[in-house]
Coordinates of C-alpha atoms in Angstrom, one line a residue:
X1 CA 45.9 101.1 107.6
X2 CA 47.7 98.2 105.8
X3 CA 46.7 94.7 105.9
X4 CA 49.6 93.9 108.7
X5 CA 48.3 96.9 111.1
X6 CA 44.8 95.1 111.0
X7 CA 46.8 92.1 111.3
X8 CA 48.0 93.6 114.6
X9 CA 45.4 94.7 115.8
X10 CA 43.5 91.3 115.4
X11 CA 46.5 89.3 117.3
X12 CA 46.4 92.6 119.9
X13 CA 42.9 92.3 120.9
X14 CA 41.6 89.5 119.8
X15 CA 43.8 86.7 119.9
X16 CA 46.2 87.5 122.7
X17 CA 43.3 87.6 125.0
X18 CA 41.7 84.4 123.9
X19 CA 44.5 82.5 124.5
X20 CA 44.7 84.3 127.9
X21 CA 41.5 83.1 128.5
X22 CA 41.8 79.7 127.6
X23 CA 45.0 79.2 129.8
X24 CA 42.9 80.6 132.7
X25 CA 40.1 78.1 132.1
X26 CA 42.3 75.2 132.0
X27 CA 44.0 76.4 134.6
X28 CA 40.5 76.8 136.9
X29 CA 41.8 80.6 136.7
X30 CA 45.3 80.2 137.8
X31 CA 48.6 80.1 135.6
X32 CA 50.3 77.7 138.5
X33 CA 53.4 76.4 136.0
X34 CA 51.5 73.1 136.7
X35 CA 48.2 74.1 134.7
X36 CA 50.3 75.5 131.8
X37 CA 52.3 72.5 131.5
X38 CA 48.3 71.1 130.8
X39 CA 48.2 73.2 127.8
X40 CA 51.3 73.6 125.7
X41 CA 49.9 74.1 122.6
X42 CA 48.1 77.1 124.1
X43 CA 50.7 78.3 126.0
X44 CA 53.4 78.4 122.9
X45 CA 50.5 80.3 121.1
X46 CA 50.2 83.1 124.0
X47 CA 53.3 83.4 124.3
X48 CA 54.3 84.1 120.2
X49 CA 50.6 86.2 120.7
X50 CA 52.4 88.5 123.5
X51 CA 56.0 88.7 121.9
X52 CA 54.0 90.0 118.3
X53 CA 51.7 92.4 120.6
X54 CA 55.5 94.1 122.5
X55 CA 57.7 93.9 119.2
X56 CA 54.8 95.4 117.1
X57 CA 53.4 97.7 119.6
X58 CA 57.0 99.0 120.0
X59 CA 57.4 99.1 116.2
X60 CA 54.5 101.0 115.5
X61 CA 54.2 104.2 118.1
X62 CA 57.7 104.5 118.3
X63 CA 59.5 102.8 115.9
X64 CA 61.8 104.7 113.3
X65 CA 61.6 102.5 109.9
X66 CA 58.9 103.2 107.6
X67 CA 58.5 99.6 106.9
X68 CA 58.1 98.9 110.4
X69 CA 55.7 101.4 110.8
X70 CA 53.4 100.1 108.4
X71 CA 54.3 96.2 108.8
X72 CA 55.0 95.7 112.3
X73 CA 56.8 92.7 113.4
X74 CA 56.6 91.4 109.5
X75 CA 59.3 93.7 108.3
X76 CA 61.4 92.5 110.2
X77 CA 61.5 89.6 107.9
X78 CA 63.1 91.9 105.3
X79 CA 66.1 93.0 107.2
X80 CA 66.6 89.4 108.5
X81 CA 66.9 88.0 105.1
X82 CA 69.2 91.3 103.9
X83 CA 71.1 90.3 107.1
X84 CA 72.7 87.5 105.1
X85 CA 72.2 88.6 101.5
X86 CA 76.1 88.5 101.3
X87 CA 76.2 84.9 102.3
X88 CA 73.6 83.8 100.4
X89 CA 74.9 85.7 97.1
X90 CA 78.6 84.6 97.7
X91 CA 77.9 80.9 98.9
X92 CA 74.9 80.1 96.5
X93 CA 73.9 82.9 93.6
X94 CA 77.5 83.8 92.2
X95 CA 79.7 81.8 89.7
X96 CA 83.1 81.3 89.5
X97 CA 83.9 84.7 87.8
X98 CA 82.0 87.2 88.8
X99 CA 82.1 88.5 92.2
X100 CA 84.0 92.0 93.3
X101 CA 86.4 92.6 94.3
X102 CA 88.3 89.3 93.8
X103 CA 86.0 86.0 92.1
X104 CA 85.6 82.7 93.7
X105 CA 87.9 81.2 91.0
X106 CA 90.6 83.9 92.4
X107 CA 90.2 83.4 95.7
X108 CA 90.5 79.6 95.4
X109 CA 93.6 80.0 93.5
X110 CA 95.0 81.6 96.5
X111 CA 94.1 79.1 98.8
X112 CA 95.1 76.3 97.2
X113 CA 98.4 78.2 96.3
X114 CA 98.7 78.7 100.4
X115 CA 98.3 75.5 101.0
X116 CA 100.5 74.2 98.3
X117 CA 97.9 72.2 97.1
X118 CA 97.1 71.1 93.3
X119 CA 96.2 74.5 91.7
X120 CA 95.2 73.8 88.5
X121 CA 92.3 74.2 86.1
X122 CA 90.2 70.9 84.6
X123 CA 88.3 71.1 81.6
X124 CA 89.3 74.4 80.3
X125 CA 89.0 78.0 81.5
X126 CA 85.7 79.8 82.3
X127 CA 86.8 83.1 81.2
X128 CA 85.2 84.7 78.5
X129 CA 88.0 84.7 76.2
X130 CA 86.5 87.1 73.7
X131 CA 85.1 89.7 76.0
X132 CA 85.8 93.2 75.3
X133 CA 88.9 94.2 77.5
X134 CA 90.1 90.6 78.1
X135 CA 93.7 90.4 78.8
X136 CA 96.4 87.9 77.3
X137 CA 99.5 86.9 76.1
X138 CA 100.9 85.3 72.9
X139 CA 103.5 82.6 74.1
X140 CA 107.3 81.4 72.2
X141 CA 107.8 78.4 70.3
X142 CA 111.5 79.4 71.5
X143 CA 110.8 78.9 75.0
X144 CA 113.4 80.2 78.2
X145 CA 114.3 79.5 81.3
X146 CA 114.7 82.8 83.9
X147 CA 117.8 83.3 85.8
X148 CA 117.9 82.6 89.2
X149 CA 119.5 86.4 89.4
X150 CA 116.7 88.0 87.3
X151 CA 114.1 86.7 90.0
X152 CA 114.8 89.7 92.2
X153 CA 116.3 93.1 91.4
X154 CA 118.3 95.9 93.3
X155 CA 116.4 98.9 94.3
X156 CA 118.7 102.0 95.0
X157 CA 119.8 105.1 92.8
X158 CA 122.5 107.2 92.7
X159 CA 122.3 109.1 96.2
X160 CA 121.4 105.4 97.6
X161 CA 124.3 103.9 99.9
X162 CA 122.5 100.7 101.2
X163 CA 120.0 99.4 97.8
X164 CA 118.1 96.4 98.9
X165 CA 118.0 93.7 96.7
X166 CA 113.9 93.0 96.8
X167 CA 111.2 90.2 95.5
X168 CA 109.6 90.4 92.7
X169 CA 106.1 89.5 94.7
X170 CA 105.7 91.4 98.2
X171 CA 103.8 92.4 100.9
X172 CA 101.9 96.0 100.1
X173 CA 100.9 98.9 102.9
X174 CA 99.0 96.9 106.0
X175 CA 98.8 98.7 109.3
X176 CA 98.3 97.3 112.7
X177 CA 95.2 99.0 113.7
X178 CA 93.5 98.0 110.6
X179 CA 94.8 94.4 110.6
X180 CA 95.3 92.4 114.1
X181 CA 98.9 92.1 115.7
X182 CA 98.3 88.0 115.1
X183 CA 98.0 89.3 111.3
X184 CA 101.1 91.7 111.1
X185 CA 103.0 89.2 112.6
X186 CA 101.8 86.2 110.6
X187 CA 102.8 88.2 107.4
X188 CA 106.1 89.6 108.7
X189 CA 107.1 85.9 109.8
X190 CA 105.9 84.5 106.4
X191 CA 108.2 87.5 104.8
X192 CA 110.9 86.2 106.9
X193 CA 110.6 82.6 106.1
X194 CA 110.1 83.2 102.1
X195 CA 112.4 86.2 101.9
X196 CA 110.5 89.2 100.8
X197 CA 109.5 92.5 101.8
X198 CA 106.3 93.6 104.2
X199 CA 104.7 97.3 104.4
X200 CA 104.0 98.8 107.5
X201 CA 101.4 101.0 105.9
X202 CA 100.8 104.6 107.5
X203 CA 99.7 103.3 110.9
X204 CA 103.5 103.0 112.2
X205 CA 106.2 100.6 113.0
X206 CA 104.9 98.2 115.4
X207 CA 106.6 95.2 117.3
X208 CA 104.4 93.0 115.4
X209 CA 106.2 94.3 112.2
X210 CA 109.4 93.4 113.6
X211 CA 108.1 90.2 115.6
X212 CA 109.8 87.4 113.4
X213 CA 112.7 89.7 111.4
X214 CA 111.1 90.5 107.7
X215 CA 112.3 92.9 105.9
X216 CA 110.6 95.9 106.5
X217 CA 109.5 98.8 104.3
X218 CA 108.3 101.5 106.6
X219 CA 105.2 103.8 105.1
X220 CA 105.1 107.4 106.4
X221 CA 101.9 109.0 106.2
X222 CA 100.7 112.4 106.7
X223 CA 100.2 111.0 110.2
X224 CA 103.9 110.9 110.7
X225 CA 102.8 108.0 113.0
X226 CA 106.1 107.0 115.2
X227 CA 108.1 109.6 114.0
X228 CA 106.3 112.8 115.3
X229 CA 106.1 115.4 117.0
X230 CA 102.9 116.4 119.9
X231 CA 101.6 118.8 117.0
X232 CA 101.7 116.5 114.2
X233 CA 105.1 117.3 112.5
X234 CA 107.8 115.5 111.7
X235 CA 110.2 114.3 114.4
X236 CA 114.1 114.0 112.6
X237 CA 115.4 112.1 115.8
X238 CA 112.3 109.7 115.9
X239 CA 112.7 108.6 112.3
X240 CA 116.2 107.9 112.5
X241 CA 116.1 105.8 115.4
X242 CA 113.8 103.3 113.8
X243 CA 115.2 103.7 110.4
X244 CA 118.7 103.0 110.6
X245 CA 117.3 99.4 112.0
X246 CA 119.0 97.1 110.3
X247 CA 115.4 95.2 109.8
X248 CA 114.1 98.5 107.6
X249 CA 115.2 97.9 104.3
X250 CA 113.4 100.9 102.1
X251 CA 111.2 103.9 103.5
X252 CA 107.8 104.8 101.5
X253 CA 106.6 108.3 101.7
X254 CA 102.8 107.9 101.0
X255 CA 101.7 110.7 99.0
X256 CA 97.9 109.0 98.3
X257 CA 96.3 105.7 98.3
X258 CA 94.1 104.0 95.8
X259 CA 90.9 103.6 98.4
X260 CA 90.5 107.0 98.8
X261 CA 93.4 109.1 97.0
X262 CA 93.5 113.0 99.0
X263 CA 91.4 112.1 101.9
X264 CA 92.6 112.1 105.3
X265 CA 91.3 110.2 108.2
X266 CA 90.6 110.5 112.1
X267 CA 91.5 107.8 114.8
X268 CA 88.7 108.7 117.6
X269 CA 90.3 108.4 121.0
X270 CA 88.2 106.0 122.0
X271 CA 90.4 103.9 119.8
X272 CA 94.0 105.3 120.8
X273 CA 95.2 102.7 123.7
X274 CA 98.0 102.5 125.3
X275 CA 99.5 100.4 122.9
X276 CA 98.9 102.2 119.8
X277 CA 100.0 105.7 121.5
X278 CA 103.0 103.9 122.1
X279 CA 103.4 102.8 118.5
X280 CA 101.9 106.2 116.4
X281 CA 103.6 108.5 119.0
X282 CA 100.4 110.1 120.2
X283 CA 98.4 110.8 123.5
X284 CA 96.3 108.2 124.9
X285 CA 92.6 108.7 124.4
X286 CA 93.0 111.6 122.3
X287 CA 91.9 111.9 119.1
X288 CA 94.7 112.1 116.1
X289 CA 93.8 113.7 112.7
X290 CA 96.0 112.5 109.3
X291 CA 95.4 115.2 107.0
X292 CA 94.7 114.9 103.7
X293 CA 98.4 116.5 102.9
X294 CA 101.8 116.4 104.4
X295 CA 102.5 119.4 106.6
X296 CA 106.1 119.1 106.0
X297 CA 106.0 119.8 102.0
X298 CA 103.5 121.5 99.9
X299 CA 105.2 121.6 96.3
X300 CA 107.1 119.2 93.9
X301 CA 110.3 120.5 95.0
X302 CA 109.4 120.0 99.0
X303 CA 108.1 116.5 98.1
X304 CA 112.2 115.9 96.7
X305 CA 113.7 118.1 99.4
X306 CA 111.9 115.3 102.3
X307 CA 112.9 112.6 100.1
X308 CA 116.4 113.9 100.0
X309 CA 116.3 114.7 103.9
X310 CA 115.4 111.1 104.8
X311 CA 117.7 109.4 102.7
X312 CA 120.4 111.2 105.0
X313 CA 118.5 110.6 107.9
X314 CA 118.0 106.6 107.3
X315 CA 121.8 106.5 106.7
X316 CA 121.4 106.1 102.6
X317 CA 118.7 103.4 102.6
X318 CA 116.4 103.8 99.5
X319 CA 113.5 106.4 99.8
X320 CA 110.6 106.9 97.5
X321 CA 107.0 107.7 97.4
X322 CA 103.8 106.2 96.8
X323 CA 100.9 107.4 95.1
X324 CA 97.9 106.7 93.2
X325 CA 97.9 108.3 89.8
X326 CA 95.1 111.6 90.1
X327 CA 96.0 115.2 87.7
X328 CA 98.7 113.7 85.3
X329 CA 100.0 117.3 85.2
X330 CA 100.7 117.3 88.8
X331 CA 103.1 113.9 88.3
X332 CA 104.7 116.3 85.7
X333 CA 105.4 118.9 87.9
X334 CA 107.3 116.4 90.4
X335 CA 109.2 115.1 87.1
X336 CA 110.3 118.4 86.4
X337 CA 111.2 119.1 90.4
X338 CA 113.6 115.7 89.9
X339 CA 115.4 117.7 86.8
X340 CA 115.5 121.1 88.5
X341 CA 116.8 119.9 91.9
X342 CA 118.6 116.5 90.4
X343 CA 116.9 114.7 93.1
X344 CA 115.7 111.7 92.7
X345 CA 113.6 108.8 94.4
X346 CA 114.9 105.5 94.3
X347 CA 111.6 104.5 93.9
X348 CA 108.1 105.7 93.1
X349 CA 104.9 103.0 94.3
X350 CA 102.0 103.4 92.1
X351 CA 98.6 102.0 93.8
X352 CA 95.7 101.8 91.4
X353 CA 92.6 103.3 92.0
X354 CA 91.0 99.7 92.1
X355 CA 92.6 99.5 95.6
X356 CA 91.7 99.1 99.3
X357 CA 92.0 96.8 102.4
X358 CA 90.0 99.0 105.5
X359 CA 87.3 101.3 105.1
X360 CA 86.7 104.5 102.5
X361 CA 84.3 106.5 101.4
X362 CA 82.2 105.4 98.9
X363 CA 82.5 108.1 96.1
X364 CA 86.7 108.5 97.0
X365 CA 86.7 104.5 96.3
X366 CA 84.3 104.4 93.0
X367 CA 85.4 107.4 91.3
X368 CA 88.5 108.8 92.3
X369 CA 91.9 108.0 90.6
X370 CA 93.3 106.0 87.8
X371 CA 93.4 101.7 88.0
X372 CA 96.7 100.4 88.3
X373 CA 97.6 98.9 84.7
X374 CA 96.8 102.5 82.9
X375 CA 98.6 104.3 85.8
X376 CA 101.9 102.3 85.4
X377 CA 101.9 102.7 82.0
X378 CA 101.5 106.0 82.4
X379 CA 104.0 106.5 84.8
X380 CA 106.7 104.5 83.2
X381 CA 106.4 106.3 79.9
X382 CA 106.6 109.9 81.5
X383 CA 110.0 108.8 83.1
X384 CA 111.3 107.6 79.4
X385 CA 110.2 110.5 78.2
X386 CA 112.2 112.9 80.7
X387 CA 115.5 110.4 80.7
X388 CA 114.8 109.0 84.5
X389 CA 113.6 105.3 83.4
X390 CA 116.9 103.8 84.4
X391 CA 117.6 105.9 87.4
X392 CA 114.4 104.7 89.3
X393 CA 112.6 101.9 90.0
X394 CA 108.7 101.3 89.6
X395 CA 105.6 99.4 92.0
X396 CA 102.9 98.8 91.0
X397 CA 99.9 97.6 93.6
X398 CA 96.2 96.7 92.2
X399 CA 94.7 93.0 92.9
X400 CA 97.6 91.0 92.0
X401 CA 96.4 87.5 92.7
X402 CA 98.2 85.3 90.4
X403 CA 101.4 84.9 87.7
X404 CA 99.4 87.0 85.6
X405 CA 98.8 90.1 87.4
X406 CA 102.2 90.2 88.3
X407 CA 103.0 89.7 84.5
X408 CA 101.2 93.0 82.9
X409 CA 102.0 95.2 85.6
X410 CA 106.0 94.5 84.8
X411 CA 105.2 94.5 81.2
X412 CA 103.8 97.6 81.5
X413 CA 106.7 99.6 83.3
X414 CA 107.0 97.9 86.7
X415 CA 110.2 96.6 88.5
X416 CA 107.9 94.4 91.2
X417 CA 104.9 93.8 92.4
X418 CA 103.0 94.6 96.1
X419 CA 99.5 92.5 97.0
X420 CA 97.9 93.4 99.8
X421 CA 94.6 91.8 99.8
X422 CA 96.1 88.5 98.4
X423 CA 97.9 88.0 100.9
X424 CA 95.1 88.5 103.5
X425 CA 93.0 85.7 101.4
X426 CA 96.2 83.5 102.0
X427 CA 95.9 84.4 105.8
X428 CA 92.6 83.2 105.3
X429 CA 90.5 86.3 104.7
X430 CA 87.0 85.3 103.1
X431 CA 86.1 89.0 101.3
X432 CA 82.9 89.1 103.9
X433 CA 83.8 92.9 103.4
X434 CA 83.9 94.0 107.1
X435 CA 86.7 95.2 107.8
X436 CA 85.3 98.3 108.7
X437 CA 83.2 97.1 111.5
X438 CA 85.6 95.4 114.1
X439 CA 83.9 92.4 113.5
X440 CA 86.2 90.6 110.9
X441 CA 85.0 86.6 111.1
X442 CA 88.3 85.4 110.2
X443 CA 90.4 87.8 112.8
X444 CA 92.4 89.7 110.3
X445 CA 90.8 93.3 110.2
X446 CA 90.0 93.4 113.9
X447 CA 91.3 94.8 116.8
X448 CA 89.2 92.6 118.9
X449 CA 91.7 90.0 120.7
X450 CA 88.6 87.4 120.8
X451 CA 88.7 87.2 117.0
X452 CA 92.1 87.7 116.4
X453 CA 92.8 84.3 118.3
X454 CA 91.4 82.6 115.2
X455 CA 94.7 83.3 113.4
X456 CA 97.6 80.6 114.0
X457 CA 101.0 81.8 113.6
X458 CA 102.4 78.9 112.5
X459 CA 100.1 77.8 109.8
X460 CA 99.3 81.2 108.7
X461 CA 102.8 82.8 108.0
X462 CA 103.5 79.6 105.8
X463 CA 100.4 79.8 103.8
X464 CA 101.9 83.2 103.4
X465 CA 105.1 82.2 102.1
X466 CA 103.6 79.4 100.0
X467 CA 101.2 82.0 98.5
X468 CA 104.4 84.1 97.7
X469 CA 106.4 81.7 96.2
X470 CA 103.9 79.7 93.9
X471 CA 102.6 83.1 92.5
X472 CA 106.4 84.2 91.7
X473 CA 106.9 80.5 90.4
X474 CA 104.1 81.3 87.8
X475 CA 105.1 84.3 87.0
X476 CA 108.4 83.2 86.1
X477 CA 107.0 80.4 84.0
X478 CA 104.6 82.5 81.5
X479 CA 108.2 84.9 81.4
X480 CA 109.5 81.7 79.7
X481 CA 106.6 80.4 77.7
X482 CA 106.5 84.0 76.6
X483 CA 110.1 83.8 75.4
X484 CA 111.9 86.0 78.1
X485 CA 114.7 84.9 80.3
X486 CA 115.0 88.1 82.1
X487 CA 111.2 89.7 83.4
X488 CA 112.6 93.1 82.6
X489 CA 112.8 92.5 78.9
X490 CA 108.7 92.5 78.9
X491 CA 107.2 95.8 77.4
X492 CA 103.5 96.9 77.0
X493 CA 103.4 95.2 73.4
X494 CA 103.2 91.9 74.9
X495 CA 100.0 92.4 76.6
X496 CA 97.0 91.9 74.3
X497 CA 93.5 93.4 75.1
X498 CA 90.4 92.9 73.3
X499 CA 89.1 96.0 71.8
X500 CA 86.4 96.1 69.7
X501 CA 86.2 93.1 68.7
X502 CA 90.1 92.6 68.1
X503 CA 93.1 91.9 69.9
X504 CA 95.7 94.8 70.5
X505 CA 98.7 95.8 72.6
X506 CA 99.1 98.6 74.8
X507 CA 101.3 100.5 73.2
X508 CA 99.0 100.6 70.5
X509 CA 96.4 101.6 72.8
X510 CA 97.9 103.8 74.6
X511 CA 101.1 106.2 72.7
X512 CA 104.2 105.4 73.6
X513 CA 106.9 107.5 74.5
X514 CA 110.8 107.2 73.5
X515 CA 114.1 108.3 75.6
X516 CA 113.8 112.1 76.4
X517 CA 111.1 112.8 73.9
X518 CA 109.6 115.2 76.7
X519 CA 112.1 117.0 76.3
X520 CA 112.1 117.5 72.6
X521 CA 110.0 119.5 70.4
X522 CA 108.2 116.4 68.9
X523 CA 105.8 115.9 72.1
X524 CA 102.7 113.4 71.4
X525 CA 99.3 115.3 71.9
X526 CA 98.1 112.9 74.8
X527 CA 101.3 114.3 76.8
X528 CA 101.7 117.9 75.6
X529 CA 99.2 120.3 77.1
X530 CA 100.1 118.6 80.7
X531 CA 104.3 118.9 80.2
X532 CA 103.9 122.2 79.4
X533 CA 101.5 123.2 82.3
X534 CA 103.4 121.7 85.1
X535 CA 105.8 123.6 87.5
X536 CA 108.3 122.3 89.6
X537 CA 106.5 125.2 92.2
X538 CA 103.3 123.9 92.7
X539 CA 100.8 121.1 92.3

């Protein structure tokens, strides 16, 4: 028996009768409210006496906890002050720089950035400059300015007969269901108002997403969510209705995600109203699977073959695919489906591992894929090697939060840049991390309309466009320090890392590949074994 049982036992049957007693002796044996209000001291100790003698009673012949068990009433102590642990750690206990996934000192950024207020830094940086793995740039004595016509770029390849001329900076996979319609349609109208692109994400084309006229790049999922059919496939005429909108500007074929790369996901009925039936194309109250794979395609060639069938059925707008970097070999087996069939995407999204706006498991979002820097490298070399570099454009996703993040990922191979959580920071998203439980404080990652009424649409879609335009503005300024005028001219060799106690470049971290060396007999080791494994037949 531990010290709090006896402690419970004491209160139980000692104390909680004494102070019965005394009220009944000061009451001349009545408990009239009159003779209680005679004793208050008493009464307030009865009272807490009784609640313990319930609470710990409860806790200690029926309770479940161990802790409760054994420390009725008391333990509850521990889970009230693990109830705000997050608070406490994130308001009081953490500096500037070290909080997951995104610090204070990058979340701040953001916000001021939203609210175009002053967003720089006093007194020098708090960085550990000399940390292993710090990333940096060496700057131009020869500084540039960019051209206006090199701050966006033209997405489209040679089967494209609409390309879209996109941001630099825009708005990654979101899905109403996981965010709020006053979310969706805060971002879409910010989109609109700072003229840039906004993912649907897998969850379907909603009104919200085409509420205030951004440009829209619509995700299909294994879901086929609004364009399928009753048993889950894929629906020609349903797809082509909403894609030749004039709104839809680029279609995504989602492949894998960074949260939880090859895992698929339920939607209990419970959770399928009217509304998002209408939207996913599904039965209300019934419960809708999203496999872990497409049911239309199974091989690298099928993956080209729907690529190729929805360009047609869009009306020529650009298609590609989105993935998060897994088995390299398997990327090498789609690269040799694009030679065999001479199919190609006009794009290819890369999400890094490091990923994830909704809810995951927690081994698929700790340990499964590859983080977004070494993926686009990665990726961008393979399609030098095999010749296709020119022919298709690269995005790379990962916690892009400022000039700088947008910088190394287009150094390192990509074309532009999505953010996803960023831009629900400049909704006004304070990383409480519950976007899994309905229960979001801020109103974004709820489909509760009480919460969701938090979010003005006004104010909230032009922190969005501020957010997107400041962080373009600074990338384009450290392209000029650095000596570019065109973002496109930056390479991996312009992005120093500490390592071992010295700076070095990517490409001399990583090997580099040259124009169709894949396709010579000179092959680097790190790139051999898995070129000559992979099939354009399988995975």
């Amino acid at each position: 028996m531990t010290l709090v049982v006896r402690l419970y036992w004491f209160i139980a049957l000692l104390l909680l009768p004494a102070s019965l007693g005394y009220l009944l002796y000061k009451g001349g044996g009545s408990l009239a409210p009159d003779a209680l209000i005679e004793a208050p001291i008493t009464l307030f100790f009865f009272v807490f006496f009784l609640a313990w003698t319930a609470i710990g009673g409860y806790e200690l012949f029926f309770g479940t906890s161990n802790l409760r068990r054994n420390y009725p009433v008391l333990a509850n102590l521990r889970y009230a002050l693990e109830l705000i642990r997050p608070e406490i750690q994130q308001y009081f206990i953490a500096n500037n720089t070290e909080e997951k996934p995104f610090s204070r000192e990058r979340r701040n950024l953001i916000y001021r950035r939203a609210k175009a207020a002053n967003d720089t830094l006093a007194f020098g940086t708090e960085q550990d400059i000399l940390a292993e793995g710090y990333r940096s740039l060496y700057h131009s004595l020869a500084v540039k300015s960019v051209a206006e016509e090199n701050i966006r770029i033209d997405f489209g390849g040679k089967d494209c007969q609409k390309p879209y001329n996109a941001s630099r900076l825009n708005i990654s996979a979101l899905s109403f269901g996981a965010l709020s319609s006053n979310a969706i349609a805060a971002l879409n109208k910010g989109a609109a108002m700072g003229n840039f692109a906004h993912n649907t994400g897998e969850g379907g084309m909603s009104e919200y997403h085409l509420a205030h006229g951004g440009d829209i790049i619509w995700q299909i999922g294994t879901g086929y969510f609004g364009c399928r059919n009753p048993d889950g496939s894929f629906n020609d005429d349903a797809f082509a209705e909403r894609a030749i909108l004039d709104v839809v500007k680029m279609i995504e074929i989602k492949l894998s995600q960074g949260a939880k790369p090859s895992h698929g996901g339920v939607l209990p009925g419970a959770k399928v109203t009217e509304e998002i039936a209408r939207i996913r194309l599904v039965e209300v109250g019934k419960t809708v699977n999203s496999p872990a794979m497409h049911p239309e395609f199974d091989t690298p060639k099928g993956l080209l073959f729907f690529v190729a069938r929805l360009r047609t059925l869009s009306g020529g707008k650009p298609v590609g695919f989105k993935l998060c970097l897994g088995r390299k070999v398997e990327f090498m087996a789609i690269i040799k489906a694009m030679l065999e069939t001479k199919i190609l995407p006009d794009f290819i999204t890369i999400d890094g591992s490091e990923g994830g706006t909704g809810a995951a498991p927690v081994e698929f979002s700790n340990r499964l894929g590859t983080p977004c820097i070494e993926a686009t490298y990665y990726i961008n070399q393979v399609l030098v090697g095999a010749g296709l570099r020119d022919q298709i454009r690269l995005i790379s996703a990962g916690q892009t939060a400022s000039g700088f993040d947008m910088l190394e990922k287009i150094a390192l191979g990509a074309d532009t840049v999505n953010a996803a959580r960023s831009m629900m920071i400049a909704l006004g998203c304070v990383q409480a991390k519950a976007c899994n439980t309905n229960e979001c404080p801020t109103g974004i990652a709820t489909q509760n309309p009480a919460r969701a009424r938090a979010i003005d649409l006004k104010e909230k879609s032009e922190r969005v466009k501020n957010f997107q335009r400041t962080t373009v503005h600074a990338f384009i300024e450290l392209c000029g320090a650095m000596g570019f005028s065109n973002p496109s001219d930056l390479s991996p060799s312009d992005i120093i890392s500490r390592l071992e106690g010295r700076a070095t470049n990517f490409d001399q971290m990583f090997e580099p590949l040259i124009e169709n060396q894949l396709h010579s007999d000179n092959i680097p080791n790190s790139y051999r074994d898995d070129w000559h494994k992979a099939s354009a037949e399988y995975f």
